PDB file of C-alpha atoms in Angstrom:
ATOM      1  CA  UNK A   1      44.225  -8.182 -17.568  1.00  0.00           C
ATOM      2  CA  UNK A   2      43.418  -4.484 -17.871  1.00  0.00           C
ATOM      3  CA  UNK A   3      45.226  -1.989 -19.911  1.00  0.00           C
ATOM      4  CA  UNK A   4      46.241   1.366 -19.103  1.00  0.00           C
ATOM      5  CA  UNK A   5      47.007   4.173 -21.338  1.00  0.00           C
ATOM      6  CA  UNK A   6      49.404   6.965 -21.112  1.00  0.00           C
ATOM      7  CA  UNK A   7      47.407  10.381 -21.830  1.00  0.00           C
ATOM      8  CA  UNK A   8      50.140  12.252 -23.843  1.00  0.00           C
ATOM      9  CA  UNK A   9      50.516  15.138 -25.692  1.00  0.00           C
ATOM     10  CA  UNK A  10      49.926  15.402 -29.913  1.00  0.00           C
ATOM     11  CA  UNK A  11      53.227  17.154 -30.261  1.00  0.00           C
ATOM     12  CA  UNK A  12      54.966  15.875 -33.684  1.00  0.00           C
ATOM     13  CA  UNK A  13      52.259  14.979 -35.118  1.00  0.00           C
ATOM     14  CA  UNK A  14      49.941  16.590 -37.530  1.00  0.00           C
ATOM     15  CA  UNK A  15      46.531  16.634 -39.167  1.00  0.00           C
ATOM     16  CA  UNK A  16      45.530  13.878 -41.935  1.00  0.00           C
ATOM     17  CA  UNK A  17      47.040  16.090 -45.401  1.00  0.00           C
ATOM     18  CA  UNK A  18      46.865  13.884 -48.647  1.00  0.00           C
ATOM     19  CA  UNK A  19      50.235  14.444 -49.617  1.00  0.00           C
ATOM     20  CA  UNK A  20      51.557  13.666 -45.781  1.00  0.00           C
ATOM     21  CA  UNK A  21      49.898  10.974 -45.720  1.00  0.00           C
ATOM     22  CA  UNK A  22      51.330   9.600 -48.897  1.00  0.00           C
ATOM     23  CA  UNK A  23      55.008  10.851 -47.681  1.00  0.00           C
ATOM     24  CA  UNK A  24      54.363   9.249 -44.023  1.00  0.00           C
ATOM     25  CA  UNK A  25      53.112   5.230 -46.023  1.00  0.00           C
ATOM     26  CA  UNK A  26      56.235   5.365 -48.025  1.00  0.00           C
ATOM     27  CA  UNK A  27      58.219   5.441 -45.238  1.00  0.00           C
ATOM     28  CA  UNK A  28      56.974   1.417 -45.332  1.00  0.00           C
ATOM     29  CA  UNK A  29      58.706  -0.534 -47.846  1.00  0.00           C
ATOM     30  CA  UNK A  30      56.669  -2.318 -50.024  1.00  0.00           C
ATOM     31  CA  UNK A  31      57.059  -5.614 -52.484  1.00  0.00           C
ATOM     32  CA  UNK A  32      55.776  -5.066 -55.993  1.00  0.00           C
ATOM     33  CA  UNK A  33      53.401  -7.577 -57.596  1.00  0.00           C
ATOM     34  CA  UNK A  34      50.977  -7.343 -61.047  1.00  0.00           C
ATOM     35  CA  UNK A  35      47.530  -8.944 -60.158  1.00  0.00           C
ATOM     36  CA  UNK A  36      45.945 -10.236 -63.240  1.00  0.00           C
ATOM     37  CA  UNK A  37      43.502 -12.524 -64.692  1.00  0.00           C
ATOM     38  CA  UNK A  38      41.669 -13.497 -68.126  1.00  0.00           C
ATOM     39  CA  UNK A  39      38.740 -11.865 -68.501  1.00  0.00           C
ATOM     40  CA  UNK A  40      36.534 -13.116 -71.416  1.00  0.00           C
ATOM     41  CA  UNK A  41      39.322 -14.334 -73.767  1.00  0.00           C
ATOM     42  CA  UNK A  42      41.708 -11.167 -72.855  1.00  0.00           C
ATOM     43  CA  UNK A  43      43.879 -11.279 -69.938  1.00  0.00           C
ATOM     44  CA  UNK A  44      44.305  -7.529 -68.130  1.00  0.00           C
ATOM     45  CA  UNK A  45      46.114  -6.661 -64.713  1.00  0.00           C
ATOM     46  CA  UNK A  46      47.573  -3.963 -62.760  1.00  0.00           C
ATOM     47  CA  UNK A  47      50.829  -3.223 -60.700  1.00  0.00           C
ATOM     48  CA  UNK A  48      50.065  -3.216 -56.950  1.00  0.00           C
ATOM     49  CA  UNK A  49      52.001  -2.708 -54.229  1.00  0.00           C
ATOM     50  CA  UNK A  50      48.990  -3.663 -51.548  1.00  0.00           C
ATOM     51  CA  UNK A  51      49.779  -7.198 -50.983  1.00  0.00           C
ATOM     52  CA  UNK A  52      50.247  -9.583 -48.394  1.00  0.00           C
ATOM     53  CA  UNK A  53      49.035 -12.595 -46.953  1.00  0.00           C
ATOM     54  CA  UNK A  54      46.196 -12.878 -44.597  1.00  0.00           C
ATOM     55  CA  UNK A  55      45.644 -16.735 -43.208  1.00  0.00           C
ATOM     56  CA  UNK A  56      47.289 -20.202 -43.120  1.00  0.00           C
ATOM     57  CA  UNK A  57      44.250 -22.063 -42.689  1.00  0.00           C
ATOM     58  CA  UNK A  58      42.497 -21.099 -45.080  1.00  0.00           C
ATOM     59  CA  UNK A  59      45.316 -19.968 -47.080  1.00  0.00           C
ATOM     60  CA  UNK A  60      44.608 -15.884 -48.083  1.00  0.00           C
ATOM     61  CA  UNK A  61      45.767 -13.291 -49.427  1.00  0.00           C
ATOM     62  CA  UNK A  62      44.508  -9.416 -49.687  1.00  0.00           C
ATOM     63  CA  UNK A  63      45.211  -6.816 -51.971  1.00  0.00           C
ATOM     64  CA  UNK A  64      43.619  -3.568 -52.522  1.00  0.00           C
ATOM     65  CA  UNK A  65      42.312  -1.989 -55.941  1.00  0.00           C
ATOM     66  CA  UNK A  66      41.344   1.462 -56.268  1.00  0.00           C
ATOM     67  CA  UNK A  67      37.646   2.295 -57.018  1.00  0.00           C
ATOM     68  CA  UNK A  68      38.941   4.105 -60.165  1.00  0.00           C
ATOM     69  CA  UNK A  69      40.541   1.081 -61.937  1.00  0.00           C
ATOM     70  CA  UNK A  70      38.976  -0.059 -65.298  1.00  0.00           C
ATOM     71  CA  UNK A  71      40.865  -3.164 -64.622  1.00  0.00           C
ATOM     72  CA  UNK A  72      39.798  -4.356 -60.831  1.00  0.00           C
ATOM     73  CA  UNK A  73      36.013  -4.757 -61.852  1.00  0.00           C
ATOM     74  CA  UNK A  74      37.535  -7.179 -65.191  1.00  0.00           C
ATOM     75  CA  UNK A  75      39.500  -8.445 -62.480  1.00  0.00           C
ATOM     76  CA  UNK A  76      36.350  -9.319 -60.326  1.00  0.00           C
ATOM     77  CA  UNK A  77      34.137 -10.555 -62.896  1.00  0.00           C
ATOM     78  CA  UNK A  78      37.014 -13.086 -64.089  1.00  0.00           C
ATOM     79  CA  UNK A  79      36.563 -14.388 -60.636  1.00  0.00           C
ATOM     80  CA  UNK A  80      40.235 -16.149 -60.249  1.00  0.00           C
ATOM     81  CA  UNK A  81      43.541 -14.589 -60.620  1.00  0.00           C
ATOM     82  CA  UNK A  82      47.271 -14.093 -59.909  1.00  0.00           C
ATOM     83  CA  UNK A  83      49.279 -11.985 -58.074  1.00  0.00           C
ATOM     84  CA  UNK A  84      52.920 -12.151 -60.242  1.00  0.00           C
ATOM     85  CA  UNK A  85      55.908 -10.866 -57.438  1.00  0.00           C
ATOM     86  CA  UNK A  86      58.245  -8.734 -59.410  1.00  0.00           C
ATOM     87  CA  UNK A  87      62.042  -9.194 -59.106  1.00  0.00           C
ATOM     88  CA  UNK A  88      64.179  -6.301 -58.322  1.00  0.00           C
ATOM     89  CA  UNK A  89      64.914  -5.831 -62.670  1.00  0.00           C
ATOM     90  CA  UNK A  90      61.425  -6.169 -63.368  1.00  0.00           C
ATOM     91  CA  UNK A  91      60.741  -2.231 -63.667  1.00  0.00           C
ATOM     92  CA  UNK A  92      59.772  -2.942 -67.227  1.00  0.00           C
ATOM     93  CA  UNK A  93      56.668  -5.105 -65.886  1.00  0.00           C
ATOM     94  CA  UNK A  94      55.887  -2.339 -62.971  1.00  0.00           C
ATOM     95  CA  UNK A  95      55.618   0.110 -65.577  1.00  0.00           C
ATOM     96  CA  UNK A  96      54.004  -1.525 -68.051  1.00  0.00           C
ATOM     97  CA  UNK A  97      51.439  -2.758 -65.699  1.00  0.00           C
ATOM     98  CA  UNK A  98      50.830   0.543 -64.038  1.00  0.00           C
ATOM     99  CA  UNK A  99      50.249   3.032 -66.411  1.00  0.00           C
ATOM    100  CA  UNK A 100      46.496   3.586 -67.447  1.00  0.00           C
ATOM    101  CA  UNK A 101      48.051   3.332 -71.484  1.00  0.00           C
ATOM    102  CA  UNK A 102      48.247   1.045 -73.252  1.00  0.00           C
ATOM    103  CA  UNK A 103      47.742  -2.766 -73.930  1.00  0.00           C
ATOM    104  CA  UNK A 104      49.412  -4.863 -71.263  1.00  0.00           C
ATOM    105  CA  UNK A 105      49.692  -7.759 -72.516  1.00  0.00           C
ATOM    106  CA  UNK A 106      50.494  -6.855 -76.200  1.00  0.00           C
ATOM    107  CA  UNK A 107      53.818  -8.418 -77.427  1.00  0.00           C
ATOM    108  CA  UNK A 108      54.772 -10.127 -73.758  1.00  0.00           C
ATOM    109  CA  UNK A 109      55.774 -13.677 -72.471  1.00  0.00           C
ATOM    110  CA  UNK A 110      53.138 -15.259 -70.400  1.00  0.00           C
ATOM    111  CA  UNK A 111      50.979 -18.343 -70.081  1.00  0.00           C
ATOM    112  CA  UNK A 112      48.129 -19.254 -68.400  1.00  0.00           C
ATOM    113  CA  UNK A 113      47.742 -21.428 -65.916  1.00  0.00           C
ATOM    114  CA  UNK A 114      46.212 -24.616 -65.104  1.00  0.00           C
ATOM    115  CA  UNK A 115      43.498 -22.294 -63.119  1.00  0.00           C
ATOM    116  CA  UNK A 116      43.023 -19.804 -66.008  1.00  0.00           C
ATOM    117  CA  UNK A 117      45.109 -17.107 -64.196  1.00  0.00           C
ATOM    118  CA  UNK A 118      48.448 -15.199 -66.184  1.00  0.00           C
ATOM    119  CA  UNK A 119      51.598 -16.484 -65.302  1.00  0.00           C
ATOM    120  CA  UNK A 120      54.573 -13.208 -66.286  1.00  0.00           C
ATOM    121  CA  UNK A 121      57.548 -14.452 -67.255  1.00  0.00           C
ATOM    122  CA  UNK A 122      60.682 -14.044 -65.680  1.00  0.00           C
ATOM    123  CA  UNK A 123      58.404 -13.335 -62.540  1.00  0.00           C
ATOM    124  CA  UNK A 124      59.923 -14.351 -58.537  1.00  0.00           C
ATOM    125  CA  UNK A 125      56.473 -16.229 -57.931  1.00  0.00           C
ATOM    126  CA  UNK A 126      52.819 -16.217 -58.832  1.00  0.00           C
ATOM    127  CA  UNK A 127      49.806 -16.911 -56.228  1.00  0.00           C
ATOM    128  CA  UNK A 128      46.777 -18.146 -57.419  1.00  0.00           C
ATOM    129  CA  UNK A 129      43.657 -17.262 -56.479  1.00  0.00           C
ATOM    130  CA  UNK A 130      39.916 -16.896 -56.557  1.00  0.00           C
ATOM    131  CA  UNK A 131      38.095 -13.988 -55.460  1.00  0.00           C
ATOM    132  CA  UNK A 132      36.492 -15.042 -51.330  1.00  0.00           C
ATOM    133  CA  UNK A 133      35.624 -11.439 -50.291  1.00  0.00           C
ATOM    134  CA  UNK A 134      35.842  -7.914 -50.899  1.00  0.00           C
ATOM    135  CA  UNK A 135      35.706  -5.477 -48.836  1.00  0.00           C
ATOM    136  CA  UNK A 136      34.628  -1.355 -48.999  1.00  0.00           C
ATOM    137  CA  UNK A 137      37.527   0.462 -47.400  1.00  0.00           C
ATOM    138  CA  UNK A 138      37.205   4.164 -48.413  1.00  0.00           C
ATOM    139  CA  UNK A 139      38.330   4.641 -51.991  1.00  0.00           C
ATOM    140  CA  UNK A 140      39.730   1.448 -52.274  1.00  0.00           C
ATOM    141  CA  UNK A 141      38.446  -2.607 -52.392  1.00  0.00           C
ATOM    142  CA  UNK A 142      40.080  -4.918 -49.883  1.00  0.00           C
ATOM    143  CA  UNK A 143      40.098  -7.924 -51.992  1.00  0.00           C
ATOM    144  CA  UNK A 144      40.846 -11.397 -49.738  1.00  0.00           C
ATOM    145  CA  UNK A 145      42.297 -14.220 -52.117  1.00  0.00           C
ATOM    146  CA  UNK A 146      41.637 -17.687 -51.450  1.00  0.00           C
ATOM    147  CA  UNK A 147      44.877 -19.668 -52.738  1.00  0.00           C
ATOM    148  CA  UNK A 148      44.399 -21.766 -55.284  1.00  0.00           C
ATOM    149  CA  UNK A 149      47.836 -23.204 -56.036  1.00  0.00           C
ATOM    150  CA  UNK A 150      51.384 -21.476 -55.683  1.00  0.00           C
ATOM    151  CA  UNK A 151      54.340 -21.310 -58.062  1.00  0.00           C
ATOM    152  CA  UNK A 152      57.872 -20.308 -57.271  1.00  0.00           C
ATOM    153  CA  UNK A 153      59.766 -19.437 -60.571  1.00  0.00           C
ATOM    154  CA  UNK A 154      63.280 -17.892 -59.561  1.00  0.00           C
ATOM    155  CA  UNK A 155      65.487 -16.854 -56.906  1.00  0.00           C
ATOM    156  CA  UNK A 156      66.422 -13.463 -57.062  1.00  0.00           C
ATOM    157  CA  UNK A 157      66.168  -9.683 -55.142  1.00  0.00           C
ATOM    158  CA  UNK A 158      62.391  -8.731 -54.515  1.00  0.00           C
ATOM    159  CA  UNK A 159      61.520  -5.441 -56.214  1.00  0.00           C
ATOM    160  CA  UNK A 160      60.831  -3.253 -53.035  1.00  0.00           C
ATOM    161  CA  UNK A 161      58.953   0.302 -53.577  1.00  0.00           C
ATOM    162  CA  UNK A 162      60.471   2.795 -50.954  1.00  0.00           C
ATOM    163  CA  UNK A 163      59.788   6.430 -50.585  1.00  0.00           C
ATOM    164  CA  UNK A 164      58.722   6.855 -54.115  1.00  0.00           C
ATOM    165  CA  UNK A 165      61.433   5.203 -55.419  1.00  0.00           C
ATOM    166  CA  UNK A 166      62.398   1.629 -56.277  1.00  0.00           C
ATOM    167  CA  UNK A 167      65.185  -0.210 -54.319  1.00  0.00           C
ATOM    168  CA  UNK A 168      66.362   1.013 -50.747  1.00  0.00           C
ATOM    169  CA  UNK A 169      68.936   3.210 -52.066  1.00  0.00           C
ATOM    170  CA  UNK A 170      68.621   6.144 -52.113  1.00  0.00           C
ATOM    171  CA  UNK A 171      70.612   7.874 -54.936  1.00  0.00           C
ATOM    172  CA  UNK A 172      68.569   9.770 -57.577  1.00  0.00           C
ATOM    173  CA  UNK A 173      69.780   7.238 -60.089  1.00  0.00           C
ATOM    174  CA  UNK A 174      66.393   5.219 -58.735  1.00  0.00           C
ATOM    175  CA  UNK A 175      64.415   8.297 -58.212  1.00  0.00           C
ATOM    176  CA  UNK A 176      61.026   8.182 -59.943  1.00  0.00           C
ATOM    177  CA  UNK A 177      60.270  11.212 -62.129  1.00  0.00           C
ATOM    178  CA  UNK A 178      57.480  12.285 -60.798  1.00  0.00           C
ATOM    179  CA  UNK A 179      56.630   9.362 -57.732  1.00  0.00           C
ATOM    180  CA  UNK A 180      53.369   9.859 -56.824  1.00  0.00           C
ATOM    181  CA  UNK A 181      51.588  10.795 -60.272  1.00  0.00           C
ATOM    182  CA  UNK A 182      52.391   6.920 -61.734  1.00  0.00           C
ATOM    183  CA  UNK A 183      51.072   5.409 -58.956  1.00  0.00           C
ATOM    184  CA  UNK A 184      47.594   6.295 -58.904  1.00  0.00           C
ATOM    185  CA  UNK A 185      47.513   4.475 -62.194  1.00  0.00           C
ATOM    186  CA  UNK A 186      47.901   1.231 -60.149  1.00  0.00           C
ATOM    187  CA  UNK A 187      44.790  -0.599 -59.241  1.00  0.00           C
TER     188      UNK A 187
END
């Protein structure tokens, strides 16, 4: 069946600007997860809000890792990891897990799993995975999971990244300081 198109005017819309696109993506709420995995005989991860799932059959998932991380390429070389969802009190984690300082793992409750892969604590669920693909896209890596095993811990509120800030409220009580300089640490 062909498709038409409507020719239309650009009015409302404007040119590709870093900082409008950032605004414009936020206007998508987001889940919060920490990918990780044990690389060697130390485990490392990173917060990231670029997850979802991809296929039933073969089960995947994707997430994306910025071409900057230190952690992504530790990540890679491990092979198999997690993804650990974050519940909505779990800002302790996010932070932890995406600043570019400090040890992650240093004084926190976690185990590893019967695949090798961190398991937080306190966490809403943890996929695992092992590394099937990854993909250039830009300044990023596309990275498609194939699920290994799957582990619901809790039931609780998701912790759900909105327009810089964490929650759908939008009171400055849940206003991040500064909301787009933390981020780039993710990844």
């Amino acid at each position: 069946m062909p498709t038409s198109r409507t020719q239309g005017t650009t009015a409302g819309f404007s040119a590709v600007d870093p900082l409008e696109f950032r605004r414009t993506m936020g206007e998508f709420a987001s889940g919060v997860t920490v990918v990780a995995a044990v690389d060697g005989d130390e485990p490392v991860g990173f917060a990231c809000q670029s997850f979802a799932s991809v296929s039933l059959d073969p089960p995947l998932i994707l997430f994306c890792a910025d071409h900057r991380s230190r952690t992504w390429p530790r990540i890679r070389h491990a092979g198999r990891f997690s993804v650990n969802i974050l519940g909505e009190q779990q800002e302790d984690l996010c932070d932890r897990f995406g600043s570019s300082r400090g040890r992650k793992f240093a004084e926190l409750d976690w185990t590893t799993s019967s695949w090798g892969t961190p398991v937080l604590t306190g966490v809403l669920a943890t996929v695992h995975a092992e590394v099937h693909a990854v993909h250039t896209a830009g300044d990023h890596d596309v990275v498609v999971g194939h699920v290994l095993a799957l582990g619901r811990h809790r039931e609780d509120r998701p912790m759900v990244f909105f327009r810089g800030r964490f929650g759908l409220e939008t009171t400055a009580e849940h206003a991040v300081a500064d909301p787009w300089s933390w981020i780039d640490g993710w990844g």
